[in-house]
Amino acid sequence: MPAPQLDITHRLEFSAAHRLHDPALGDEANRQLYGPCNNPNGHGHNYEVEVTVRGEVPPSGMIVDLNVLALIMDEEIFAQVDHKHLNCDVPFLEGLVTTAENLCVAFWQRVQPRILALGGCRLLRVRVYECKNSYADYHGPQL
Ligand code: NI
């Protein structure tokens, strides 16, 4: 019988400020597009991020050591964004409109090489909650 395949997820929370603003558009167009989220001084969110990896269960019983997954997420995500202004204080978000969608893709790009290096599992999904009831999912580039 082949080894069963499962998905394992770790979640973290962080708090940060951001402003939805596209420098390619004028101020009025930004106000119309993003509404209150375009507030010049930004606003805050309590974000949650989930990283899910998929793999077959090896003899150790662990697809991934959850302590290792937590460490990767702490280093690549939490330490970079917690209590920061996402538009100004996070180099890897420079030039992006800081929506949950774009955060998902940026976080994927940071954690994916480290998950790959672990062996035995692959990154399946990055989920970003901008608030309790709204989230975005990214499953990686469609090849
Ligand atoms: Ni917002």
mmCIF file with all atom_site columns, C-alpha atoms and ligand atoms in Angstrom:
data_model
loop_
_atom_site.group_PDB
_atom_site.id
_atom_site.type_symbol
_atom_site.label_atom_id
_atom_site.label_alt_id
_atom_site.label_comp_id
_atom_site.label_asym_id
_atom_site.label_entity_id
_atom_site.label_seq_id
_atom_site.pdbx_PDB_ins_code
_atom_site.Cartn_x
_atom_site.Cartn_y
_atom_site.Cartn_z
_atom_site.occupancy
_atom_site.B_iso_or_equiv
_atom_site.pdbx_formal_charge
_atom_site.auth_seq_id
_atom_site.auth_comp_id
_atom_site.auth_asym_id
_atom_site.auth_atom_id
_atom_site.pdbx_PDB_model_num
ATOM   1   C  CA . MET A 1 1   ? 0.000   0.000  0.000   1.00 0.00 ? 1   MET A CA 1
ATOM   2   C  CA . PRO A 1 2   ? 1.438   3.423  -0.891  1.00 0.00 ? 2   PRO A CA 1
ATOM   3   C  CA . ALA A 1 3   ? 2.115   5.818  1.955   1.00 0.00 ? 3   ALA A CA 1
ATOM   4   C  CA . PRO A 1 4   ? -0.848  8.070  2.645   1.00 0.00 ? 4   PRO A CA 1
ATOM   5   C  CA . GLN A 1 5   ? -0.572  11.650 1.463   1.00 0.00 ? 5   GLN A CA 1
ATOM   6   C  CA . LEU A 1 6   ? -1.596  14.421 3.832   1.00 0.00 ? 6   LEU A CA 1
ATOM   7   C  CA . ASP A 1 7   ? -1.527  18.169 4.228   1.00 0.00 ? 7   ASP A CA 1
ATOM   8   C  CA . ILE A 1 8   ? 0.010   19.883 7.257   1.00 0.00 ? 8   ILE A CA 1
ATOM   9   C  CA . THR A 1 9   ? -0.610  23.519 8.176   1.00 0.00 ? 9   THR A CA 1
ATOM   10  C  CA . HIS A 1 10  ? 0.983   26.021 10.536  1.00 0.00 ? 10  HIS A CA 1
ATOM   11  C  CA . ARG A 1 11  ? -0.668  29.355 11.296  1.00 0.00 ? 11  ARG A CA 1
ATOM   12  C  CA . LEU A 1 12  ? 0.776   32.572 12.640  1.00 0.00 ? 12  LEU A CA 1
ATOM   13  C  CA . GLU A 1 13  ? -0.663  35.967 13.481  1.00 0.00 ? 13  GLU A CA 1
ATOM   14  C  CA . PHE A 1 14  ? 0.865   39.356 12.933  1.00 0.00 ? 14  PHE A CA 1
ATOM   15  C  CA . SER A 1 15  ? -0.265  42.957 13.177  1.00 0.00 ? 15  SER A CA 1
ATOM   16  C  CA . ALA A 1 16  ? 0.672   45.573 10.639  1.00 0.00 ? 16  ALA A CA 1
ATOM   17  C  CA . ALA A 1 17  ? -0.390  48.797 8.972   1.00 0.00 ? 17  ALA A CA 1
ATOM   18  C  CA . HIS A 1 18  ? -0.877  49.293 5.273   1.00 0.00 ? 18  HIS A CA 1
ATOM   19  C  CA . ARG A 1 19  ? -2.405  51.562 2.682   1.00 0.00 ? 19  ARG A CA 1
ATOM   20  C  CA . LEU A 1 20  ? -3.945  50.450 -0.584  1.00 0.00 ? 20  LEU A CA 1
ATOM   21  C  CA . HIS A 1 21  ? -2.487  52.865 -3.096  1.00 0.00 ? 21  HIS A CA 1
ATOM   22  C  CA . ASP A 1 22  ? -1.277  52.426 -6.664  1.00 0.00 ? 22  ASP A CA 1
ATOM   23  C  CA . PRO A 1 23  ? 1.358   55.062 -7.488  1.00 0.00 ? 23  PRO A CA 1
ATOM   24  C  CA . ALA A 1 24  ? 0.569   54.610 -11.188 1.00 0.00 ? 24  ALA A CA 1
ATOM   25  C  CA . LEU A 1 25  ? -2.877  56.151 -10.573 1.00 0.00 ? 25  LEU A CA 1
ATOM   26  C  CA . GLY A 1 26  ? -3.748  59.673 -9.472  1.00 0.00 ? 26  GLY A CA 1
ATOM   27  C  CA . ASP A 1 27  ? -4.960  60.520 -5.988  1.00 0.00 ? 27  ASP A CA 1
ATOM   28  C  CA . GLU A 1 28  ? -8.626  60.759 -7.012  1.00 0.00 ? 28  GLU A CA 1
ATOM   29  C  CA . ALA A 1 29  ? -8.506  57.452 -8.913  1.00 0.00 ? 29  ALA A CA 1
ATOM   30  C  CA . ASN A 1 30  ? -6.933  55.802 -5.866  1.00 0.00 ? 30  ASN A CA 1
ATOM   31  C  CA . ARG A 1 31  ? -9.637  57.196 -3.599  1.00 0.00 ? 31  ARG A CA 1
ATOM   32  C  CA . GLN A 1 32  ? -12.345 55.878 -5.903  1.00 0.00 ? 32  GLN A CA 1
ATOM   33  C  CA . LEU A 1 33  ? -10.736 52.456 -6.310  1.00 0.00 ? 33  LEU A CA 1
ATOM   34  C  CA . TYR A 1 34  ? -9.725  51.725 -2.726  1.00 0.00 ? 34  TYR A CA 1
ATOM   35  C  CA . GLY A 1 35  ? -12.109 53.940 -0.703  1.00 0.00 ? 35  GLY A CA 1
ATOM   36  C  CA . PRO A 1 36  ? -11.273 54.087 3.030   1.00 0.00 ? 36  PRO A CA 1
ATOM   37  C  CA . CYS A 1 37  ? -8.362  51.679 2.470   1.00 0.00 ? 37  CYS A CA 1
ATOM   38  C  CA . ASN A 1 38  ? -6.626  54.533 0.617   1.00 0.00 ? 38  ASN A CA 1
ATOM   39  C  CA . ASN A 1 39  ? -6.532  56.653 3.809   1.00 0.00 ? 39  ASN A CA 1
ATOM   40  C  CA . PRO A 1 40  ? -3.264  58.631 3.461   1.00 0.00 ? 40  PRO A CA 1
ATOM   41  C  CA . ASN A 1 41  ? -1.915  57.593 6.859   1.00 0.00 ? 41  ASN A CA 1
ATOM   42  C  CA . GLY A 1 42  ? -2.846  53.937 6.426   1.00 0.00 ? 42  GLY A CA 1
ATOM   43  C  CA . HIS A 1 43  ? -4.768  51.685 8.788   1.00 0.00 ? 43  HIS A CA 1
ATOM   44  C  CA . GLY A 1 44  ? -4.097  48.484 10.697  1.00 0.00 ? 44  GLY A CA 1
ATOM   45  C  CA . HIS A 1 45  ? -5.055  44.820 10.542  1.00 0.00 ? 45  HIS A CA 1
ATOM   46  C  CA . ASN A 1 46  ? -4.576  41.720 12.649  1.00 0.00 ? 46  ASN A CA 1
ATOM   47  C  CA . TYR A 1 47  ? -3.470  39.330 9.932   1.00 0.00 ? 47  TYR A CA 1
ATOM   48  C  CA . GLU A 1 48  ? -3.223  35.566 10.000  1.00 0.00 ? 48  GLU A CA 1
ATOM   49  C  CA . VAL A 1 49  ? -1.089  33.503 7.667   1.00 0.00 ? 49  VAL A CA 1
ATOM   50  C  CA . GLU A 1 50  ? -1.388  29.770 7.071   1.00 0.00 ? 50  GLU A CA 1
ATOM   51  C  CA . VAL A 1 51  ? 1.232   27.773 5.205   1.00 0.00 ? 51  VAL A CA 1
ATOM   52  C  CA . THR A 1 52  ? 0.199   24.287 4.100   1.00 0.00 ? 52  THR A CA 1
ATOM   53  C  CA . VAL A 1 53  ? 2.610   21.617 2.878   1.00 0.00 ? 53  VAL A CA 1
ATOM   54  C  CA . ARG A 1 54  ? 1.706   18.286 1.269   1.00 0.00 ? 54  ARG A CA 1
ATOM   55  C  CA . GLY A 1 55  ? 3.637   15.051 1.370   1.00 0.00 ? 55  GLY A CA 1
ATOM   56  C  CA . GLU A 1 56  ? 3.534   11.323 1.931   1.00 0.00 ? 56  GLU A CA 1
ATOM   57  C  CA . VAL A 1 57  ? 3.890   10.129 5.519   1.00 0.00 ? 57  VAL A CA 1
ATOM   58  C  CA . PRO A 1 58  ? 7.398   8.637  5.928   1.00 0.00 ? 58  PRO A CA 1
ATOM   59  C  CA . PRO A 1 59  ? 8.461   6.084  8.585   1.00 0.00 ? 59  PRO A CA 1
ATOM   60  C  CA . SER A 1 60  ? 9.074   8.974  11.027  1.00 0.00 ? 60  SER A CA 1
ATOM   61  C  CA . GLY A 1 61  ? 5.355   9.754  10.832  1.00 0.00 ? 61  GLY A CA 1
ATOM   62  C  CA . MET A 1 62  ? 6.118   13.405 10.075  1.00 0.00 ? 62  MET A CA 1
ATOM   63  C  CA . ILE A 1 63  ? 5.733   14.979 6.634   1.00 0.00 ? 63  ILE A CA 1
ATOM   64  C  CA . VAL A 1 64  ? 7.429   18.017 8.105   1.00 0.00 ? 64  VAL A CA 1
ATOM   65  C  CA . ASP A 1 65  ? 8.638   18.824 11.597  1.00 0.00 ? 65  ASP A CA 1
ATOM   66  C  CA . LEU A 1 66  ? 6.097   21.446 12.693  1.00 0.00 ? 66  LEU A CA 1
ATOM   67  C  CA . ASN A 1 67  ? 8.769   23.206 14.753  1.00 0.00 ? 67  ASN A CA 1
ATOM   68  C  CA . VAL A 1 68  ? 10.828  23.610 11.594  1.00 0.00 ? 68  VAL A CA 1
ATOM   69  C  CA . LEU A 1 69  ? 7.833   24.875 9.606   1.00 0.00 ? 69  LEU A CA 1
ATOM   70  C  CA . ALA A 1 70  ? 7.074   27.359 12.404  1.00 0.00 ? 70  ALA A CA 1
ATOM   71  C  CA . LEU A 1 71  ? 10.696  28.548 12.411  1.00 0.00 ? 71  LEU A CA 1
ATOM   72  C  CA . ILE A 1 72  ? 10.683  29.105 8.645   1.00 0.00 ? 72  ILE A CA 1
ATOM   73  C  CA . MET A 1 73  ? 7.471   31.121 8.886   1.00 0.00 ? 73  MET A CA 1
ATOM   74  C  CA . ASP A 1 74  ? 8.787   33.139 11.825  1.00 0.00 ? 74  ASP A CA 1
ATOM   75  C  CA . GLU A 1 75  ? 11.968  34.035 9.974   1.00 0.00 ? 75  GLU A CA 1
ATOM   76  C  CA . GLU A 1 76  ? 10.563  34.584 6.488   1.00 0.00 ? 76  GLU A CA 1
ATOM   77  C  CA . ILE A 1 77  ? 7.232   36.208 7.377   1.00 0.00 ? 77  ILE A CA 1
ATOM   78  C  CA . PHE A 1 78  ? 6.668   37.217 11.027  1.00 0.00 ? 78  PHE A CA 1
ATOM   79  C  CA . ALA A 1 79  ? 10.057  38.832 11.644  1.00 0.00 ? 79  ALA A CA 1
ATOM   80  C  CA . GLN A 1 80  ? 9.719   40.804 8.405   1.00 0.00 ? 80  GLN A CA 1
ATOM   81  C  CA . VAL A 1 81  ? 6.194   42.174 8.779   1.00 0.00 ? 81  VAL A CA 1
ATOM   82  C  CA . ASP A 1 82  ? 4.984   42.180 12.411  1.00 0.00 ? 82  ASP A CA 1
ATOM   83  C  CA . HIS A 1 83  ? 4.295   45.720 13.650  1.00 0.00 ? 83  HIS A CA 1
ATOM   84  C  CA . LYS A 1 84  ? 5.588   47.209 10.400  1.00 0.00 ? 84  LYS A CA 1
ATOM   85  C  CA . HIS A 1 85  ? 3.994   49.460 7.823   1.00 0.00 ? 85  HIS A CA 1
ATOM   86  C  CA . LEU A 1 86  ? 3.777   47.061 4.902   1.00 0.00 ? 86  LEU A CA 1
ATOM   87  C  CA . ASN A 1 87  ? 4.080   49.809 2.274   1.00 0.00 ? 87  ASN A CA 1
ATOM   88  C  CA . CYS A 1 88  ? 7.225   51.437 3.651   1.00 0.00 ? 88  CYS A CA 1
ATOM   89  C  CA . ASP A 1 89  ? 9.086   49.100 6.008   1.00 0.00 ? 89  ASP A CA 1
ATOM   90  C  CA . VAL A 1 90  ? 9.217   45.753 4.192   1.00 0.00 ? 90  VAL A CA 1
ATOM   91  C  CA . PRO A 1 91  ? 11.731  45.630 1.333   1.00 0.00 ? 91  PRO A CA 1
ATOM   92  C  CA . PHE A 1 92  ? 10.244  42.563 -0.366  1.00 0.00 ? 92  PHE A CA 1
ATOM   93  C  CA . LEU A 1 93  ? 6.835   44.290 -0.623  1.00 0.00 ? 93  LEU A CA 1
ATOM   94  C  CA . GLU A 1 94  ? 8.253   47.422 -2.226  1.00 0.00 ? 94  GLU A CA 1
ATOM   95  C  CA . GLY A 1 95  ? 6.263   48.463 -5.272  1.00 0.00 ? 95  GLY A CA 1
ATOM   96  C  CA . LEU A 1 96  ? 3.317   46.146 -4.514  1.00 0.00 ? 96  LEU A CA 1
ATOM   97  C  CA . VAL A 1 97  ? -0.216  47.186 -3.636  1.00 0.00 ? 97  VAL A CA 1
ATOM   98  C  CA . THR A 1 98  ? -0.448  45.526 -0.234  1.00 0.00 ? 98  THR A CA 1
ATOM   99  C  CA . THR A 1 99  ? -3.674  43.553 -0.717  1.00 0.00 ? 99  THR A CA 1
ATOM   100 C  CA . ALA A 1 100 ? -4.119  40.096 0.820   1.00 0.00 ? 100 ALA A CA 1
ATOM   101 C  CA . GLU A 1 101 ? -3.694  38.676 -2.697  1.00 0.00 ? 101 GLU A CA 1
ATOM   102 C  CA . ASN A 1 102 ? -0.295  40.266 -3.196  1.00 0.00 ? 102 ASN A CA 1
ATOM   103 C  CA . LEU A 1 103 ? 0.823   39.346 0.337   1.00 0.00 ? 103 LEU A CA 1
ATOM   104 C  CA . CYS A 1 104 ? -0.021  35.705 -0.419  1.00 0.00 ? 104 CYS A CA 1
ATOM   105 C  CA . VAL A 1 105 ? 2.211   35.664 -3.487  1.00 0.00 ? 105 VAL A CA 1
ATOM   106 C  CA . ALA A 1 106 ? 5.057   37.503 -1.743  1.00 0.00 ? 106 ALA A CA 1
ATOM   107 C  CA . PHE A 1 107 ? 4.965   35.136 1.257   1.00 0.00 ? 107 PHE A CA 1
ATOM   108 C  CA . TRP A 1 108 ? 4.874   32.117 -1.085  1.00 0.00 ? 108 TRP A CA 1
ATOM   109 C  CA . GLN A 1 109 ? 8.029   33.332 -2.794  1.00 0.00 ? 109 GLN A CA 1
ATOM   110 C  CA . ARG A 1 110 ? 9.815   33.674 0.551   1.00 0.00 ? 110 ARG A CA 1
ATOM   111 C  CA . VAL A 1 111 ? 8.904   30.309 2.079   1.00 0.00 ? 111 VAL A CA 1
ATOM   112 C  CA . GLN A 1 112 ? 8.820   28.132 -1.058  1.00 0.00 ? 112 GLN A CA 1
ATOM   113 C  CA . PRO A 1 113 ? 12.611  27.639 -1.458  1.00 0.00 ? 113 PRO A CA 1
ATOM   114 C  CA . ARG A 1 114 ? 12.988  26.714 2.202   1.00 0.00 ? 114 ARG A CA 1
ATOM   115 C  CA . ILE A 1 115 ? 10.115  24.196 2.084   1.00 0.00 ? 115 ILE A CA 1
ATOM   116 C  CA . LEU A 1 116 ? 11.618  22.684 -1.062  1.00 0.00 ? 116 LEU A CA 1
ATOM   117 C  CA . ALA A 1 117 ? 14.997  22.358 0.675   1.00 0.00 ? 117 ALA A CA 1
ATOM   118 C  CA . LEU A 1 118 ? 13.447  20.244 3.448   1.00 0.00 ? 118 LEU A CA 1
ATOM   119 C  CA . GLY A 1 119 ? 12.683  17.411 1.033   1.00 0.00 ? 119 GLY A CA 1
ATOM   120 C  CA . GLY A 1 120 ? 9.745   15.057 1.383   1.00 0.00 ? 120 GLY A CA 1
ATOM   121 C  CA . CYS A 1 121 ? 7.065   17.729 1.068   1.00 0.00 ? 121 CYS A CA 1
ATOM   122 C  CA . ARG A 1 122 ? 5.999   20.561 -1.176  1.00 0.00 ? 122 ARG A CA 1
ATOM   123 C  CA . LEU A 1 123 ? 4.338   23.888 -0.565  1.00 0.00 ? 123 LEU A CA 1
ATOM   124 C  CA . LEU A 1 124 ? 0.639   23.512 -1.321  1.00 0.00 ? 124 LEU A CA 1
ATOM   125 C  CA . ARG A 1 125 ? -0.997  26.758 -0.245  1.00 0.00 ? 125 ARG A CA 1
ATOM   126 C  CA . VAL A 1 126 ? -0.404  30.115 1.414   1.00 0.00 ? 126 VAL A CA 1
ATOM   127 C  CA . ARG A 1 127 ? -3.497  31.699 2.959   1.00 0.00 ? 127 ARG A CA 1
ATOM   128 C  CA . VAL A 1 128 ? -3.619  35.275 4.251   1.00 0.00 ? 128 VAL A CA 1
ATOM   129 C  CA . TYR A 1 129 ? -6.496  36.478 6.429   1.00 0.00 ? 129 TYR A CA 1
ATOM   130 C  CA . GLU A 1 130 ? -6.795  40.239 6.371   1.00 0.00 ? 130 GLU A CA 1
ATOM   131 C  CA . CYS A 1 131 ? -9.549  39.982 8.973   1.00 0.00 ? 131 CYS A CA 1
ATOM   132 C  CA . LYS A 1 132 ? -11.383 37.147 10.658  1.00 0.00 ? 132 LYS A CA 1
ATOM   133 C  CA . ASN A 1 133 ? -13.766 36.429 7.798   1.00 0.00 ? 133 ASN A CA 1
ATOM   134 C  CA . SER A 1 134 ? -11.836 37.369 4.663   1.00 0.00 ? 134 SER A CA 1
ATOM   135 C  CA . TYR A 1 135 ? -8.822  35.622 3.213   1.00 0.00 ? 135 TYR A CA 1
ATOM   136 C  CA . ALA A 1 136 ? -6.906  34.984 0.012   1.00 0.00 ? 136 ALA A CA 1
ATOM   137 C  CA . ASP A 1 137 ? -5.369  31.666 -1.095  1.00 0.00 ? 137 ASP A CA 1
ATOM   138 C  CA . TYR A 1 138 ? -2.392  31.160 -3.388  1.00 0.00 ? 138 TYR A CA 1
ATOM   139 C  CA . HIS A 1 139 ? -1.479  27.759 -4.765  1.00 0.00 ? 139 HIS A CA 1
ATOM   140 C  CA . GLY A 1 140 ? 1.632   28.846 -6.652  1.00 0.00 ? 140 GLY A CA 1
ATOM   141 C  CA . PRO A 1 141 ? 2.281   29.644 -10.268 1.00 0.00 ? 141 PRO A CA 1
ATOM   142 C  CA . GLN A 1 142 ? 0.112   27.711 -12.712 1.00 0.00 ? 142 GLN A CA 1
ATOM   143 C  CA . LEU A 1 143 ? 2.578   25.787 -14.829 1.00 0.00 ? 143 LEU A CA 1
HETATM 144 NI NI . NI  B 2 .   ? -6.671  47.247 4.877   1.00 0.00 ? 1   NI  B NI 1
#
